[in-house]
mmCIF file with all atom_site columns, C-alpha atoms in Angstrom:
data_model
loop_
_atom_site.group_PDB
_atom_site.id
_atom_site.type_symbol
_atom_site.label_atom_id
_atom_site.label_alt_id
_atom_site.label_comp_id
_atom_site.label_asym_id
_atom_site.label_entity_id
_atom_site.label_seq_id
_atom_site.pdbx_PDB_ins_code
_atom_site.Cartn_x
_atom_site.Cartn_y
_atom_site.Cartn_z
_atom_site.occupancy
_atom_site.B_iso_or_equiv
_atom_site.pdbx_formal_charge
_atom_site.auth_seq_id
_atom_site.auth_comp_id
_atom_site.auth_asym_id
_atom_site.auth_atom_id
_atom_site.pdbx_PDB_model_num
ATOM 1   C CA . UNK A 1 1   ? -55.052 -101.736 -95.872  1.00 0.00 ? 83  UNK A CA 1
ATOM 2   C CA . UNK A 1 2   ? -58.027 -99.426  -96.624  1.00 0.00 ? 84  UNK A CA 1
ATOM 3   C CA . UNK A 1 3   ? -57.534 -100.167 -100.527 1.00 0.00 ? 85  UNK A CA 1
ATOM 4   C CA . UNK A 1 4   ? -58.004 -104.147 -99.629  1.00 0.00 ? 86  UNK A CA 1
ATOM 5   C CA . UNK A 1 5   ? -60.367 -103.688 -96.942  1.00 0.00 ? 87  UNK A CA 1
ATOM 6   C CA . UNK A 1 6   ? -62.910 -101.459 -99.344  1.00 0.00 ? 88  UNK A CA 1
ATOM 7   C CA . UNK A 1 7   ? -61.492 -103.287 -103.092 1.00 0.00 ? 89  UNK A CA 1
ATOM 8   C CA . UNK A 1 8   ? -60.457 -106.305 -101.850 1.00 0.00 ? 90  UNK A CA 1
ATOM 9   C CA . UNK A 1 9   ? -57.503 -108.386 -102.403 1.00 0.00 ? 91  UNK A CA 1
ATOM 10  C CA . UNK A 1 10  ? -57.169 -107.926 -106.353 1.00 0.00 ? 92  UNK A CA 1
ATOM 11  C CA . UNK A 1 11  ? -56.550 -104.453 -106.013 1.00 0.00 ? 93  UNK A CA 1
ATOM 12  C CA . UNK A 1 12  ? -53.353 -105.016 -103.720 1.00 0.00 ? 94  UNK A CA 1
ATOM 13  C CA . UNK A 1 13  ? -50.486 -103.721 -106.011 1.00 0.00 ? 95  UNK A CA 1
ATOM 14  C CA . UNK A 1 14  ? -52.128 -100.588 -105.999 1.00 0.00 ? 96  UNK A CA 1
ATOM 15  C CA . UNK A 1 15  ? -51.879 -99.740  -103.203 1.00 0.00 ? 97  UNK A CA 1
ATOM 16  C CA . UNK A 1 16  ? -48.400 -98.264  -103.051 1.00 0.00 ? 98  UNK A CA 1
ATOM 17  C CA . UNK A 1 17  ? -49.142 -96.305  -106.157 1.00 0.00 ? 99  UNK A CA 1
ATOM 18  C CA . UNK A 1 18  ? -51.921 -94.856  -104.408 1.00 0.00 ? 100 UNK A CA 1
ATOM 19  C CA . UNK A 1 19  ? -50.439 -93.604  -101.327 1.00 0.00 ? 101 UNK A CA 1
ATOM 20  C CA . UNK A 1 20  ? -47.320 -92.143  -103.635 1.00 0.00 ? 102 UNK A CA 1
ATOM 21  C CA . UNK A 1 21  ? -49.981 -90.232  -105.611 1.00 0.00 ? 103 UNK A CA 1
ATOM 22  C CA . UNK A 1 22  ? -51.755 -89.198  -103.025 1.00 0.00 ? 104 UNK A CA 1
ATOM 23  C CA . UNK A 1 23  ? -48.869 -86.781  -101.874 1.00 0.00 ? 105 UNK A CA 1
ATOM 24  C CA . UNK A 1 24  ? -48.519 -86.209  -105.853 1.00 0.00 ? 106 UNK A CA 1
ATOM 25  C CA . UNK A 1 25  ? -52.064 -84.544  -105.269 1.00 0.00 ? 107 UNK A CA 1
ATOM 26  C CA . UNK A 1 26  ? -51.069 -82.905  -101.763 1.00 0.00 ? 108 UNK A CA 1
ATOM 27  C CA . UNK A 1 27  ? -48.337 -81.177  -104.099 1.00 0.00 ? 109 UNK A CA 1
ATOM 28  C CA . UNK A 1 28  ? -50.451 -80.531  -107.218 1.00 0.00 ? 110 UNK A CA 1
ATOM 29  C CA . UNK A 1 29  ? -52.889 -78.717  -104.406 1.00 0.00 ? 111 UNK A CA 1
ATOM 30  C CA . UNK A 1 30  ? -50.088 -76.337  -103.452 1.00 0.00 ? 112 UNK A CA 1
ATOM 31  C CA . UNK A 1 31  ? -49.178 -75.585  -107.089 1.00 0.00 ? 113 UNK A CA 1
ATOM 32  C CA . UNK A 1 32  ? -52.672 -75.394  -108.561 1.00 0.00 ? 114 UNK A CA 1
ATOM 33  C CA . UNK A 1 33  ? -52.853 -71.489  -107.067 1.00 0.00 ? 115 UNK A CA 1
ATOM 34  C CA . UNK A 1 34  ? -49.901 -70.387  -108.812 1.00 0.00 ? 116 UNK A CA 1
ATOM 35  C CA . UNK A 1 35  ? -51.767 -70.300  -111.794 1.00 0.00 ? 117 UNK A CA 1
ATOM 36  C CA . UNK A 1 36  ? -54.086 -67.443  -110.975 1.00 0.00 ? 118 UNK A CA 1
ATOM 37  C CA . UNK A 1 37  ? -51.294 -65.496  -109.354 1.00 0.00 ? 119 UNK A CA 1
ATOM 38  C CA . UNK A 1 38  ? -49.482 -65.879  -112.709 1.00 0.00 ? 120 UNK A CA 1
ATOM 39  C CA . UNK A 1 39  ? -52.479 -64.975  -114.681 1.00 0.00 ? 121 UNK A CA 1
ATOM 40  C CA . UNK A 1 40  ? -52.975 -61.689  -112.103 1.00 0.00 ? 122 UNK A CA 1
ATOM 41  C CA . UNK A 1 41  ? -49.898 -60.537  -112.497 1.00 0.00 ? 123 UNK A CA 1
ATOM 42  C CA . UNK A 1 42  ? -49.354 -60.883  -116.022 1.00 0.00 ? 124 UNK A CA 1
ATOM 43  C CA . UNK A 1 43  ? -47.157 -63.544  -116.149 1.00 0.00 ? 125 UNK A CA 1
ATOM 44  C CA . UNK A 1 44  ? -49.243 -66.645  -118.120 1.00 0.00 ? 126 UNK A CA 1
ATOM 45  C CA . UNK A 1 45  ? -46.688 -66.990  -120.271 1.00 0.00 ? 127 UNK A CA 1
ATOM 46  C CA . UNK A 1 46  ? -44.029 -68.435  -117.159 1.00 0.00 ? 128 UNK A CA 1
ATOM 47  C CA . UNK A 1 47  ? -46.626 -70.988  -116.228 1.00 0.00 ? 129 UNK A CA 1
ATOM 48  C CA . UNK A 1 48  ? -46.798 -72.265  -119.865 1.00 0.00 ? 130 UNK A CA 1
ATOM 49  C CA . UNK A 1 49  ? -43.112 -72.389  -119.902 1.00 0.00 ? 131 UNK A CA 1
ATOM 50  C CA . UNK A 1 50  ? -42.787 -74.296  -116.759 1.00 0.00 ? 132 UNK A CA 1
ATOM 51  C CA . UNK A 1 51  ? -45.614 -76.695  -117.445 1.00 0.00 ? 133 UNK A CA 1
ATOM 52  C CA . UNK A 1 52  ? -43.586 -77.547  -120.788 1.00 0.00 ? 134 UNK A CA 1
ATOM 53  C CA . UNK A 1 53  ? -40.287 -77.614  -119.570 1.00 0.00 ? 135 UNK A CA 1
ATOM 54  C CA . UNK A 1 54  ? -41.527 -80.444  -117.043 1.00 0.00 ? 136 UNK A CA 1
ATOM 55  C CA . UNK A 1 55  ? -44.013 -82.202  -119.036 1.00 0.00 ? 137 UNK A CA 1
ATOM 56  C CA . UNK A 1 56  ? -40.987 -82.887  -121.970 1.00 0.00 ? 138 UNK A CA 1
ATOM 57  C CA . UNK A 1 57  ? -38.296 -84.944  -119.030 1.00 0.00 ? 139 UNK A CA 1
ATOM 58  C CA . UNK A 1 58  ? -41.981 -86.617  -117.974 1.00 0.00 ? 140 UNK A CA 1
ATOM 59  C CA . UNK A 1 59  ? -42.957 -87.970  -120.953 1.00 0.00 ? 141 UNK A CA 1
ATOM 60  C CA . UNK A 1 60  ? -38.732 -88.932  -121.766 1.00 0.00 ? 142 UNK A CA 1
ATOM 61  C CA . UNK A 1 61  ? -38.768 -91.080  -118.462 1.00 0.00 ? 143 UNK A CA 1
ATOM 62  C CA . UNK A 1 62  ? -42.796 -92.448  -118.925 1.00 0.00 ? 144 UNK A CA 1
ATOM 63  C CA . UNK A 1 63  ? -41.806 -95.232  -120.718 1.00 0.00 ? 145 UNK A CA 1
ATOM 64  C CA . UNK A 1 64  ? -38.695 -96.611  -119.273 1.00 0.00 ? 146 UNK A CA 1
ATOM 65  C CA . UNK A 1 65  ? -40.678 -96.067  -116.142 1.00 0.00 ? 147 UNK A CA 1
ATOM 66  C CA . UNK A 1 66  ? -43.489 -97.887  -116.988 1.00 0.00 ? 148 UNK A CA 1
ATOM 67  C CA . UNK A 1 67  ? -41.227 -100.451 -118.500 1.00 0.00 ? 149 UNK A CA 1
ATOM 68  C CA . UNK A 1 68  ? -38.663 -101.046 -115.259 1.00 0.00 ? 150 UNK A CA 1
ATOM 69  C CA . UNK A 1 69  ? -40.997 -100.198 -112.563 1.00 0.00 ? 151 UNK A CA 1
ATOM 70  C CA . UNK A 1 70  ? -44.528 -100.663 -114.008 1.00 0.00 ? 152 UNK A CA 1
ATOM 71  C CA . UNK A 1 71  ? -47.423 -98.234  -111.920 1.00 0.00 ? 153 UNK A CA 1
ATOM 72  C CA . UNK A 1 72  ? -44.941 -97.550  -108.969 1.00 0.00 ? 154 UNK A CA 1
ATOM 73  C CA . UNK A 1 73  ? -42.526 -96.301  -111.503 1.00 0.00 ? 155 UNK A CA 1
ATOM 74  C CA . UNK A 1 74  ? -44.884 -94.067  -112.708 1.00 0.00 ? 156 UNK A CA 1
ATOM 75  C CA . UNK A 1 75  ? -46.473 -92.764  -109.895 1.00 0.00 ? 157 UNK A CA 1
ATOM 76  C CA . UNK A 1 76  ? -42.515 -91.874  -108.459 1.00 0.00 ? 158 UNK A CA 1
ATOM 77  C CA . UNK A 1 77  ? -41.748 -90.392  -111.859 1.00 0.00 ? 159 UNK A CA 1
ATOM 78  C CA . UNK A 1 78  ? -45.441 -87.937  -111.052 1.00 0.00 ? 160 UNK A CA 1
ATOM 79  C CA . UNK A 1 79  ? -43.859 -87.826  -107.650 1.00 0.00 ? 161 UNK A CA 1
ATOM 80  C CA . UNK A 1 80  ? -40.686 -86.141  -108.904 1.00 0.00 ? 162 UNK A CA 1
ATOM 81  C CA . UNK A 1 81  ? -42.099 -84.083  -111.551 1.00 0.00 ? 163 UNK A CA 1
ATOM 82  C CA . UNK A 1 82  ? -44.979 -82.599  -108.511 1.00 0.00 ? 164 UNK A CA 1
ATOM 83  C CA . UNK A 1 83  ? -41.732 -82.036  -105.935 1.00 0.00 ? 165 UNK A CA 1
ATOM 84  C CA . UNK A 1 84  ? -39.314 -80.184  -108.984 1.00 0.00 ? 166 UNK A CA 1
ATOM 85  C CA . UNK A 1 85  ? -42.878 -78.542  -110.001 1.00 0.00 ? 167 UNK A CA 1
ATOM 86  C CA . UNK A 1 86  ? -43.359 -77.223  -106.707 1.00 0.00 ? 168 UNK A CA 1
ATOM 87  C CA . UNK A 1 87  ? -40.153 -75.766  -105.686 1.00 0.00 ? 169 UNK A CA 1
ATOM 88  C CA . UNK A 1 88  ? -39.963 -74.068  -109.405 1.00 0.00 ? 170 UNK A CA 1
ATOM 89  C CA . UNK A 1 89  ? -43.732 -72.497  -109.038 1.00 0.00 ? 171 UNK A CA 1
ATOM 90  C CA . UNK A 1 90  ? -42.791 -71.649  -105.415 1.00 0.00 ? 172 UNK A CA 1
ATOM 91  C CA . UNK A 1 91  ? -39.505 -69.833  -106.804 1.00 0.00 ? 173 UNK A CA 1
ATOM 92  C CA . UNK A 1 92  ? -41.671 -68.317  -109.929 1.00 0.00 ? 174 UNK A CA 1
ATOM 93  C CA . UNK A 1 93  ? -44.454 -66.862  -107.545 1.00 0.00 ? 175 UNK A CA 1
ATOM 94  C CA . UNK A 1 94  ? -41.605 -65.625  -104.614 1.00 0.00 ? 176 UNK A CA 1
ATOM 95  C CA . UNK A 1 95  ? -39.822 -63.591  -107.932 1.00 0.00 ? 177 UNK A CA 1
ATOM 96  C CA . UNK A 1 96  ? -43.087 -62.225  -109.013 1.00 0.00 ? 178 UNK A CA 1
ATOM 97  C CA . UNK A 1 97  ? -44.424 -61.313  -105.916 1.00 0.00 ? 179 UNK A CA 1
ATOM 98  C CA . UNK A 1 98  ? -41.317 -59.793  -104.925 1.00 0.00 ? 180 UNK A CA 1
ATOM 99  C CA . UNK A 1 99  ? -41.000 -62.478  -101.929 1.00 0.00 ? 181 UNK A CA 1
ATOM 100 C CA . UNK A 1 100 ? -37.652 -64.394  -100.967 1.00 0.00 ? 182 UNK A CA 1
ATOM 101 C CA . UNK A 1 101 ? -38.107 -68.286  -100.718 1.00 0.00 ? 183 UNK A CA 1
ATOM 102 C CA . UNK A 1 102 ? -37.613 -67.925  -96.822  1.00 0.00 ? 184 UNK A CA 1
ATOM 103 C CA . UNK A 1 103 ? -40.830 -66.066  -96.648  1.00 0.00 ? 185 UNK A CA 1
ATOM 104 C CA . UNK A 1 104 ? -43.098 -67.811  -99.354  1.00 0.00 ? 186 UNK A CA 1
ATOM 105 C CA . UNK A 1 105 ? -41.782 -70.933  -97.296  1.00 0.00 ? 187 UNK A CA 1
ATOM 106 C CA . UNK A 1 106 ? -42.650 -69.459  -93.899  1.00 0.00 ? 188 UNK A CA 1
ATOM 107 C CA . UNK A 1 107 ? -46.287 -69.258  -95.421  1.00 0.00 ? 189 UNK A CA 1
ATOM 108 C CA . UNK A 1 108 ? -46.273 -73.024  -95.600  1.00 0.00 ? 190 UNK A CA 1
ATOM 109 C CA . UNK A 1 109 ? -45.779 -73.349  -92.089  1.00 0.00 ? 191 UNK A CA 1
ATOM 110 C CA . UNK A 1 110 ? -48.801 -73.265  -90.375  1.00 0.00 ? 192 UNK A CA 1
ATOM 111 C CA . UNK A 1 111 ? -50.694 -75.269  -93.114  1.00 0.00 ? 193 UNK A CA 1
ATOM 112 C CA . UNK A 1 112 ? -47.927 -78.034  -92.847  1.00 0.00 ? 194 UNK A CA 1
ATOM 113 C CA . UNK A 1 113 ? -47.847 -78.578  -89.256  1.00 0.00 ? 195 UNK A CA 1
ATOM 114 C CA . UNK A 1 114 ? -51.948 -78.300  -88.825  1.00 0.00 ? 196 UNK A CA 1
ATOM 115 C CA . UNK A 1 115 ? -51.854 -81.207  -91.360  1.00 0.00 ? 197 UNK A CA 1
ATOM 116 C CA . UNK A 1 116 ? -49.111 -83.001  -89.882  1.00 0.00 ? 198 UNK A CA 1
ATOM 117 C CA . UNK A 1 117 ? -51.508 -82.825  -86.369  1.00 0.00 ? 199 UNK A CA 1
ATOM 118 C CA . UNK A 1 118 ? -54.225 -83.880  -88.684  1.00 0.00 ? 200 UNK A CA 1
ATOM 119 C CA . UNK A 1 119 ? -52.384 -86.625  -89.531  1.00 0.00 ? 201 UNK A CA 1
ATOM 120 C CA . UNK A 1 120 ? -51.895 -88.129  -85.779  1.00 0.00 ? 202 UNK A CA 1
ATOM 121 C CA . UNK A 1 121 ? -55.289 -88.666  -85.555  1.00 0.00 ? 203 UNK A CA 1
ATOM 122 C CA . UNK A 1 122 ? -56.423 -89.788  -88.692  1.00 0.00 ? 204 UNK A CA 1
ATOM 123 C CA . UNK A 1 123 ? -54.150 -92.636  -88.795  1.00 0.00 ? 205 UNK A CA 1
ATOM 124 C CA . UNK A 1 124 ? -55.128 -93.533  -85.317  1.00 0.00 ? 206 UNK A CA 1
ATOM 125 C CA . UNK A 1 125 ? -58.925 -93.803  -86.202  1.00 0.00 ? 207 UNK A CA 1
ATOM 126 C CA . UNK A 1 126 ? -57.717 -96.235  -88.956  1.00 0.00 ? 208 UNK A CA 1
ATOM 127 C CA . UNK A 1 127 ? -55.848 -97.996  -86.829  1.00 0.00 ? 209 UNK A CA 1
ATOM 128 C CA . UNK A 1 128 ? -58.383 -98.394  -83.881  1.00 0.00 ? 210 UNK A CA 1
ATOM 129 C CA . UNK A 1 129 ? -61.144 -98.855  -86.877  1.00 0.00 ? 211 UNK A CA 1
ATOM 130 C CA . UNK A 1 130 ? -59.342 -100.770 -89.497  1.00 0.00 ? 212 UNK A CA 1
ATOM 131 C CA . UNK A 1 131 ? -60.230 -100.410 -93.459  1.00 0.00 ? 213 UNK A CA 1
ATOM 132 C CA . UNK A 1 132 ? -63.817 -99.918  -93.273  1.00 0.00 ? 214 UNK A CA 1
ATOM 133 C CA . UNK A 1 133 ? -66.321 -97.011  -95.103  1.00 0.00 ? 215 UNK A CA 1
ATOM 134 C CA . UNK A 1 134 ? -67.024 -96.234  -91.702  1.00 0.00 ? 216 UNK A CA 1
ATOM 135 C CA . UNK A 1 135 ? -63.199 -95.746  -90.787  1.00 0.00 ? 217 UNK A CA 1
ATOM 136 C CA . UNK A 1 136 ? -63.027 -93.240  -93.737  1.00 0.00 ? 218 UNK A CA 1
ATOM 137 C CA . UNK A 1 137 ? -66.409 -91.263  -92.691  1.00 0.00 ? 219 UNK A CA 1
ATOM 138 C CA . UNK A 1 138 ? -65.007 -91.163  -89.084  1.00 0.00 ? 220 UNK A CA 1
ATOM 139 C CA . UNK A 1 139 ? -61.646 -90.207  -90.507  1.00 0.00 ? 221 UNK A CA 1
ATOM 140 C CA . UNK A 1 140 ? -62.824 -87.378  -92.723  1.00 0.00 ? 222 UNK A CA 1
ATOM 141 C CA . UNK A 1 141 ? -65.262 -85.963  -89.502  1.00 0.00 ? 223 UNK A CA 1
ATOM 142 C CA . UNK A 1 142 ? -62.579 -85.431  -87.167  1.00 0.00 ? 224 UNK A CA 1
ATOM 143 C CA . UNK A 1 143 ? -59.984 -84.255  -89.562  1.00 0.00 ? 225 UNK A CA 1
ATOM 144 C CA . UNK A 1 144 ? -61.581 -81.484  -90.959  1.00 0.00 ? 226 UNK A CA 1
ATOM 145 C CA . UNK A 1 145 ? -62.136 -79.975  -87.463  1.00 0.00 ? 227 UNK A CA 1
ATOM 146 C CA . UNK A 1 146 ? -58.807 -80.914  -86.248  1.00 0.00 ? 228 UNK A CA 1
ATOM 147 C CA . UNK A 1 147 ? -57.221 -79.016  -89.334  1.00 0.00 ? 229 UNK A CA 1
ATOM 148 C CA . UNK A 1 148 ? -59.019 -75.853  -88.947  1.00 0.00 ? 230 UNK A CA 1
ATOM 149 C CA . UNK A 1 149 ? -58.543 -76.309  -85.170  1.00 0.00 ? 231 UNK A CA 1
ATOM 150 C CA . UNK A 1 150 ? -54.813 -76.009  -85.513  1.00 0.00 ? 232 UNK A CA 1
ATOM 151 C CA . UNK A 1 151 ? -54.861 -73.537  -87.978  1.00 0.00 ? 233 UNK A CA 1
ATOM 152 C CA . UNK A 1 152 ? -56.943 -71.713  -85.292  1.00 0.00 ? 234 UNK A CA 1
ATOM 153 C CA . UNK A 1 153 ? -54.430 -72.198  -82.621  1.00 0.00 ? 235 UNK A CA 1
ATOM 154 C CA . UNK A 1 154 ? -51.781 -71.112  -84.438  1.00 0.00 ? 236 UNK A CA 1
ATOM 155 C CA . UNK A 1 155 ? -52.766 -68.275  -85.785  1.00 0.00 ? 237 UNK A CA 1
ATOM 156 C CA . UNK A 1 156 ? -54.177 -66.851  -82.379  1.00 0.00 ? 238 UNK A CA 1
ATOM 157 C CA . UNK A 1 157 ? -57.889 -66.952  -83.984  1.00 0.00 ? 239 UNK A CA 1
ATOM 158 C CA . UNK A 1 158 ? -57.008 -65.123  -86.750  1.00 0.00 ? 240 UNK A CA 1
ATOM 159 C CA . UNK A 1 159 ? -58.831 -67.730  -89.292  1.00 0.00 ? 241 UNK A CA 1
ATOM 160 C CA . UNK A 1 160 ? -61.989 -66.837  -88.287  1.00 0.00 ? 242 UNK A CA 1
ATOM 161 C CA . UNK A 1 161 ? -61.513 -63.514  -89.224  1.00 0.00 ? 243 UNK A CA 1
ATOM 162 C CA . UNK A 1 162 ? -60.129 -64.217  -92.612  1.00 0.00 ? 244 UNK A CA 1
ATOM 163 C CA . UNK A 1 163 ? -62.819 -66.928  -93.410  1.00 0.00 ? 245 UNK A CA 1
ATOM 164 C CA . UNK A 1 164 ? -65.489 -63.748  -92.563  1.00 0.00 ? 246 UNK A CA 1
ATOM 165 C CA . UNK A 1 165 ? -63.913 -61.843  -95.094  1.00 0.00 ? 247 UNK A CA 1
ATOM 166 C CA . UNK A 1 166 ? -63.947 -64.723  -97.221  1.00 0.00 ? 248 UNK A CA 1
ATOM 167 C CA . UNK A 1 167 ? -67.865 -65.135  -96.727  1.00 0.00 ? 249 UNK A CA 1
ATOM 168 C CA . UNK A 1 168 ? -67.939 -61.351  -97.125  1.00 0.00 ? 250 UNK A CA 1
ATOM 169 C CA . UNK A 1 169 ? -66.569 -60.726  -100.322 1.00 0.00 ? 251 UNK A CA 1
ATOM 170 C CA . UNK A 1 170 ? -68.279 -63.407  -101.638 1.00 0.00 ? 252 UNK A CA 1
ATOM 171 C CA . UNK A 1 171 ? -71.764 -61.768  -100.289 1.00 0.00 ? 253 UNK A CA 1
ATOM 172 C CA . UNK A 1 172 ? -71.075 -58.693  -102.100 1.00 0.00 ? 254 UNK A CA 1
ATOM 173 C CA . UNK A 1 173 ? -70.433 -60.282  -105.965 1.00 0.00 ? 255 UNK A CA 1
#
């Protein structure tokens, strides 16, 4: 509803390609690290390997996709290559960084469930406000907080910390 309220009505079958590529981007988010920690370690060569060994089934299935299911087939088809992506950096990084799955998963956690309770809210503002730029401003100014907040709460006020260390380090470059 926010893509008709804001584009208006000629921009309705994009909408469902949108939302499905917005996760795509939620994924590509938790992937787009792996890179450094691949480069750090001495390992580009396994990121070049997996980005080729998933871009050669993508661009198989782009056409048949595009063909059968026209933009929703293609943003699935990104949607499968981001989830296969993710669990294959996730299993990379865990190998290289000496980690099993269970904890490299247990680090998603708190991130996971601090968006999640970022979500509750969000989609009631857009509810309450309906698809407005004022809806999105309103969404984007409690969010933020709300995310952080959890993180917060969850680990015990340990954020702070680490975002001091952040500011820190970056101080002393």
């Amino acid at each position: 509803s926010f893509v008709l309220g804001i584009l208006g009505p000629d921009w309705a079958p994009a909408t469902l390609p949108l939302m499905i590529l917005s996760v795509v981007g939620i994924m590509s988010s938790l992937t787009s690290p792996a890179g450094s920690v691949f480069l750090a370690t001495g390992n580009p060569h396994r990121m070049f390997r997996q980005t080729w060994v998933m871009a050669v089934p993508f661009f198989i299935l782009l056409v048949p996709s595009i063909y059968y299911l026209e933009l929703v087939g293609v943003s699935l088809l990104f949607l499968a290559v981001a989830v296969v992506s993710l669990i294959w950096v996730l299993h990379i990084v865990a190998d290289i960084l000496k980690f099993s799955m269970k904890e490299e998963l247990k680090m998603l956690v708190m991130p996971s469930v601090a968006a999640a309770v970022m979500a509750v809210p969000t989609y009631l503002i857009g509810v309450a406000l309906g698809p407005t730029a004022l809806c999105l401003c309103v969404q984007i100014a409690v969010a933020v907080p709300v995310y952080f907040g959890g993180l917060y709460a969850m680990t015990k006020g340990g954020i702070v910390a680490e975002i001091r260390e952040l500011i820190h380090s970056l101080r002393r470059k």
